Amino acid sequence: MIYFVATPIGNLEDITLRSLRVLKESDIIYCEDTRNTKRLLDHYDIEGKLYSYHKFNEQKRVDEIINLSYDNDISIVSDAGMPGISDPGNILVKAMIENNIPYTVLPGATAFATALVLSGFDNSEFTFLGFLPSKSSDRKKILENMKKISNTLIFYESPHRIIKTLEDISLTMPDRKVAVIREISKIYEDVKIFKSSEYKDEEIVEKGEIVVLLDRFEEEIIISDDFIKDKLEELKKEGMLNKMAVKQVSKELEISKNRVYEISLKI
C-alpha cells in the first residue's frame, strides 16, 4: 500500500496518531528533504528508510515507487502539510489510478485551509491558486482574471516576493480585503488583515511560510431614485395601493421605507 501522509505545517504536535503509526510501520518513506523528515521522525523515535522525492525528480521516481509498492508499505510525505497540494504527489496519484495501484490519503494539516479559518474571510466558496507566477507580468495577468471572481482567493507566496505581490494586488484589486498569514502553528505565527491599497502601512515580515487571502468581493449596486420610481409605477399600474407598493419595493430592494415613501409622493 502507498500512503500519502500529511505532516505538521509548524508545531510538530500537529500530526495524527494514525499518521505516526503508518510512518512507523512503513518500509520506505519518500520525502522532499530527508533532513526535514528526519527531524520529525527523530522527534517521535521513528526509524525509517528515507528516499528523496521532490519536484526535480518526481517524474522519474514514479515507476520506482510503483514497483516497490508491490512488496513494501510506502509513505509519501512533503516537508510540511499535505503531499500533492502545491507539493510533489499529484503526478504519482494519477499514475496509480491509471495502473490500478492501491493507495490512500491520511487526513492532516493543510496550510491554506488553516489560513482560511484564521482570516475570518468568507469560506462558503473559495478558490485556491497554489503559487502565483514569479514573473510580475504573468502574476498581474492572473490577478486581472481573478478579480472577476467574487469568492475568496487563496494562494501561497515566498517571502522575497510578498511585497511585490501585494503591490500587484493593490493595482489590480485596490478595494479587496487582504490577509497575510505567516508561520502558521509556529511560535511567531502572524495574521495581518488590511485593505489591499493600504499594504504599505503594514509591517510585513519577509520571512517564513506565507499564505495570502483576498476576501470575497461583492460588487456594490447603486439603486437610483429613478429605478425605485419605475418599480413603484409598475406596481401601481397593476392596481396596488401606494402603501403596499412602498412596502413591497422596500422589502425587495432592501432599502429604507422612508426613502421609498418620499419618492412615491413625487409620482
Coordinates of C-alpha atoms in Angstrom, one line a residue:
M1 CA 0.0 0.0 0.0
I2 CA 1.1 3.6 -0.7
Y3 CA 0.1 6.1 1.9
F4 CA 0.1 9.9 1.4
V5 CA 0.7 11.3 4.9
A6 CA 0.2 14.9 5.9
T7 CA 3.0 16.3 8.1
P8 CA 3.0 19.2 10.5
I9 CA 3.0 22.7 9.0
G10 CA 4.6 24.2 12.1
N11 CA 4.3 22.6 15.5
L12 CA 5.5 19.0 15.5
E13 CA 2.4 18.0 17.5
D14 CA 0.2 18.8 14.5
I15 CA 0.2 15.2 13.3
T16 CA -2.4 12.5 13.8
L17 CA -1.9 9.2 15.7
R18 CA -2.7 7.3 12.6
S19 CA 0.0 9.1 10.6
L20 CA 2.6 8.3 13.3
R21 CA 1.6 4.7 13.2
V22 CA 1.7 4.5 9.4
L23 CA 5.1 6.2 9.3
K24 CA 6.4 3.7 12.0
E25 CA 5.1 0.7 10.0
S26 CA 6.3 1.9 6.6
D27 CA 9.2 0.1 4.9
I28 CA 10.1 3.1 2.9
I29 CA 9.4 6.9 3.3
Y30 CA 9.7 9.2 0.3
C31 CA 10.1 12.8 1.2
E32 CA 11.0 16.2 -0.2
D33 CA 14.0 16.8 2.0
T34 CA 15.4 13.9 4.0
R35 CA 16.8 16.3 6.6
N36 CA 13.4 17.8 7.4
T37 CA 11.6 14.5 7.6
K38 CA 14.4 13.0 9.8
R39 CA 13.8 15.8 12.3
L40 CA 10.1 14.8 12.5
L41 CA 10.9 11.0 12.7
D42 CA 13.6 11.6 15.4
H43 CA 11.1 13.6 17.5
Y44 CA 8.8 10.6 17.6
D45 CA 11.6 7.9 17.8
I46 CA 10.7 6.5 14.3
E47 CA 13.3 4.8 12.3
G48 CA 12.6 4.9 8.5
K49 CA 14.4 4.3 5.2
L50 CA 14.3 7.7 3.6
Y51 CA 14.4 8.5 -0.1
S52 CA 14.2 11.9 -1.7
Y53 CA 11.0 12.7 -3.8
H54 CA 10.8 16.3 -4.9
K55 CA 9.8 18.4 -7.9
F56 CA 13.1 17.9 -9.7
N57 CA 13.0 14.0 -9.6
E58 CA 9.2 13.5 -9.2
Q59 CA 8.6 12.2 -12.7
K60 CA 11.4 9.7 -12.7
R61 CA 10.6 8.4 -9.2
V62 CA 7.0 7.4 -10.2
D63 CA 7.8 4.0 -11.8
E64 CA 10.3 3.2 -9.0
I65 CA 7.7 3.9 -6.2
I66 CA 5.0 1.8 -8.0
N67 CA 7.4 -1.2 -8.5
L68 CA 8.5 -1.0 -4.8
S69 CA 4.9 -0.8 -3.6
Y70 CA 4.2 -4.5 -4.6
D71 CA 6.4 -5.7 -1.8
N72 CA 6.5 -2.7 0.6
D73 CA 4.4 -0.3 2.5
I74 CA 5.4 3.2 1.4
S75 CA 4.7 6.6 2.8
I76 CA 4.8 9.8 0.7
V77 CA 5.4 13.0 2.7
S78 CA 6.2 16.6 1.9
D79 CA 8.2 19.0 4.1
A80 CA 5.0 20.4 5.6
G81 CA 1.3 19.8 5.0
M82 CA -0.5 17.6 2.5
P83 CA 1.6 16.0 -0.2
G84 CA 0.1 16.7 -3.6
I85 CA -1.1 20.2 -2.6
S86 CA 1.5 22.6 -4.2
D87 CA 4.0 19.8 -3.3
P88 CA 5.0 16.6 -5.1
G89 CA 2.4 13.8 -5.1
N90 CA -0.2 14.6 -7.7
I91 CA 1.7 13.0 -10.6
L92 CA 2.1 9.8 -8.6
V93 CA -1.6 9.7 -7.7
K94 CA -2.6 9.9 -11.4
A95 CA -0.1 7.2 -12.3
M96 CA -1.5 4.9 -9.6
I97 CA -5.1 5.4 -10.7
E98 CA -4.1 4.6 -14.3
N99 CA -2.3 1.4 -13.1
N100 CA -4.9 0.3 -10.5
I101 CA -2.3 0.6 -7.7
P102 CA -3.9 0.7 -4.2
Y103 CA -3.2 3.9 -2.3
T104 CA -4.9 6.0 0.4
V105 CA -4.5 9.6 1.8
L106 CA -4.4 10.2 5.5
P107 CA -6.1 13.5 6.6
G108 CA -4.0 16.1 8.2
A109 CA -2.6 19.6 8.3
T110 CA -3.1 21.8 5.3
A111 CA -1.8 25.4 5.3
F112 CA -4.5 27.0 3.1
A113 CA -7.5 25.6 5.0
T114 CA -6.0 26.7 8.3
A115 CA -5.3 30.1 7.0
L116 CA -8.8 30.5 5.7
V117 CA -10.3 29.9 9.1
L118 CA -7.7 32.2 10.7
S119 CA -8.5 35.0 8.3
G120 CA -12.2 35.1 9.2
F121 CA -12.9 35.6 5.4
D122 CA -16.0 34.1 3.7
N123 CA -15.5 30.4 3.4
S124 CA -18.7 29.4 1.7
E125 CA -16.8 29.4 -1.7
F126 CA -13.1 29.9 -2.3
T127 CA -10.5 29.4 -5.0
F128 CA -7.1 28.0 -4.2
L129 CA -4.4 29.2 -6.7
G130 CA -1.3 27.4 -5.3
F131 CA 1.8 29.6 -6.0
L132 CA 1.4 32.6 -8.3
P133 CA 4.0 33.1 -11.1
S134 CA 7.3 34.6 -10.1
K135 CA 7.3 37.0 -13.1
S136 CA 5.4 40.2 -12.3
S137 CA 3.7 40.5 -15.7
D138 CA 2.4 36.9 -15.5
R139 CA 1.3 37.5 -11.9
K140 CA -0.7 40.6 -12.9
K141 CA -2.4 38.8 -15.8
I142 CA -3.7 36.1 -13.4
L143 CA -4.8 38.7 -10.8
E144 CA -6.6 40.6 -13.6
N145 CA -8.5 37.4 -14.4
M146 CA -9.1 36.6 -10.8
K147 CA -10.7 40.0 -9.9
K148 CA -13.7 38.9 -11.9
I149 CA -14.2 36.1 -9.4
S150 CA -16.1 37.2 -6.3
N151 CA -15.3 34.4 -3.9
T152 CA -12.4 34.3 -1.5
L153 CA -9.0 33.8 -3.2
I154 CA -6.1 31.9 -1.5
F155 CA -2.5 31.4 -2.6
Y156 CA 0.9 30.7 -1.3
E157 CA 3.8 33.2 -1.7
S158 CA 7.5 33.2 -1.0
P159 CA 9.0 35.8 1.4
H160 CA 11.2 37.5 -1.1
R161 CA 8.2 38.2 -3.4
I162 CA 5.5 39.1 -0.9
I163 CA 5.9 42.9 -1.2
K164 CA 5.9 42.9 -5.0
T165 CA 2.8 40.6 -5.0
L166 CA 1.0 42.9 -2.6
E167 CA 1.8 45.8 -4.9
D168 CA 0.4 44.0 -7.8
I169 CA -2.8 43.2 -5.8
S170 CA -3.2 46.8 -4.8
L171 CA -3.0 47.8 -8.5
T172 CA -5.5 45.2 -9.8
M173 CA -7.9 44.9 -6.8
P174 CA -7.4 48.0 -4.6
D175 CA -10.6 47.6 -2.6
R176 CA -10.2 43.9 -1.7
K177 CA -9.5 43.0 1.9
V178 CA -6.3 41.1 2.2
A179 CA -4.9 38.7 4.9
V180 CA -1.2 37.9 5.0
I181 CA -0.7 34.9 7.3
R182 CA 2.8 33.8 8.3
E183 CA 4.3 30.9 10.1
I184 CA 1.1 29.0 10.8
S185 CA 1.3 26.9 14.0
K186 CA 4.8 28.2 14.8
I187 CA 6.0 30.4 17.7
Y188 CA 5.9 33.5 15.5
E189 CA 2.5 32.9 13.9
D190 CA 1.3 36.2 12.5
V191 CA -2.0 37.3 11.0
K192 CA -2.3 40.7 9.3
I193 CA -5.6 41.9 7.7
F194 CA -5.9 45.2 5.7
K195 CA -7.3 46.8 2.6
S196 CA -5.0 45.9 -0.3
S197 CA -4.4 49.6 -1.3
E198 CA -3.0 50.2 2.2
Y199 CA -0.4 47.4 2.3
K200 CA 2.4 50.0 2.7
D201 CA 1.0 50.9 6.1
E202 CA 1.6 47.3 7.4
E203 CA 4.8 45.8 8.7
I204 CA 5.1 42.8 6.5
V205 CA 7.9 40.5 7.6
E206 CA 9.6 39.0 4.6
K207 CA 10.4 35.6 6.3
G208 CA 8.8 32.2 6.7
E209 CA 5.9 30.3 5.1
I210 CA 3.2 32.7 3.8
V211 CA -0.4 32.3 2.8
V212 CA -2.2 35.3 1.2
L213 CA -6.0 35.5 1.1
L214 CA -8.3 38.0 -0.7
D215 CA -11.8 38.2 0.9
R216 CA -15.0 37.7 -1.0
F217 CA -15.9 40.7 -3.2
E218 CA -19.4 41.8 -3.8
E219 CA -20.0 44.5 -6.4
E220 CA -21.9 47.4 -5.0
I221 CA -25.2 48.0 -6.8
I222 CA -26.3 51.6 -6.7
I223 CA -30.1 51.9 -6.6
S224 CA -31.2 55.2 -8.1
D225 CA -34.3 57.2 -7.3
D226 CA -35.5 56.7 -10.9
F227 CA -35.2 52.9 -10.6
I228 CA -37.3 53.0 -7.4
K229 CA -39.8 55.3 -9.1
D230 CA -40.1 52.9 -12.0
K231 CA -40.7 49.9 -9.7
L232 CA -43.5 51.9 -7.8
E233 CA -45.2 52.9 -11.0
E234 CA -45.1 49.4 -12.3
L235 CA -46.9 48.1 -9.2
K236 CA -49.4 50.9 -9.2
K237 CA -50.3 50.2 -12.8
E238 CA -51.2 46.6 -11.6
G239 CA -53.6 48.2 -9.2
M240 CA -51.6 48.1 -5.9
L241 CA -52.2 50.8 -3.3
N242 CA -49.4 53.2 -2.6
K243 CA -48.8 51.9 0.9
M244 CA -48.5 48.3 -0.2
A245 CA -46.3 49.3 -3.2
V246 CA -43.9 51.2 -0.8
K247 CA -43.7 48.2 1.5
Q248 CA -43.0 45.7 -1.3
V249 CA -40.3 47.8 -3.1
S250 CA -38.6 48.5 0.2
K251 CA -38.5 44.8 1.0
E252 CA -37.5 43.7 -2.5
L253 CA -34.6 46.2 -2.8
E254 CA -33.7 46.0 1.0
I255 CA -33.8 49.8 1.4
S256 CA -35.5 52.2 3.8
K257 CA -39.3 52.5 3.7
N258 CA -39.0 56.3 4.3
R259 CA -36.8 56.7 1.2
V260 CA -39.3 54.8 -1.0
Y261 CA -42.3 56.7 0.5
E262 CA -40.7 60.1 -0.2
I263 CA -40.1 59.0 -3.9
S264 CA -43.7 57.7 -4.1
L265 CA -45.0 61.2 -3.2
K266 CA -43.4 62.6 -6.4
I267 CA -45.4 60.2 -8.6

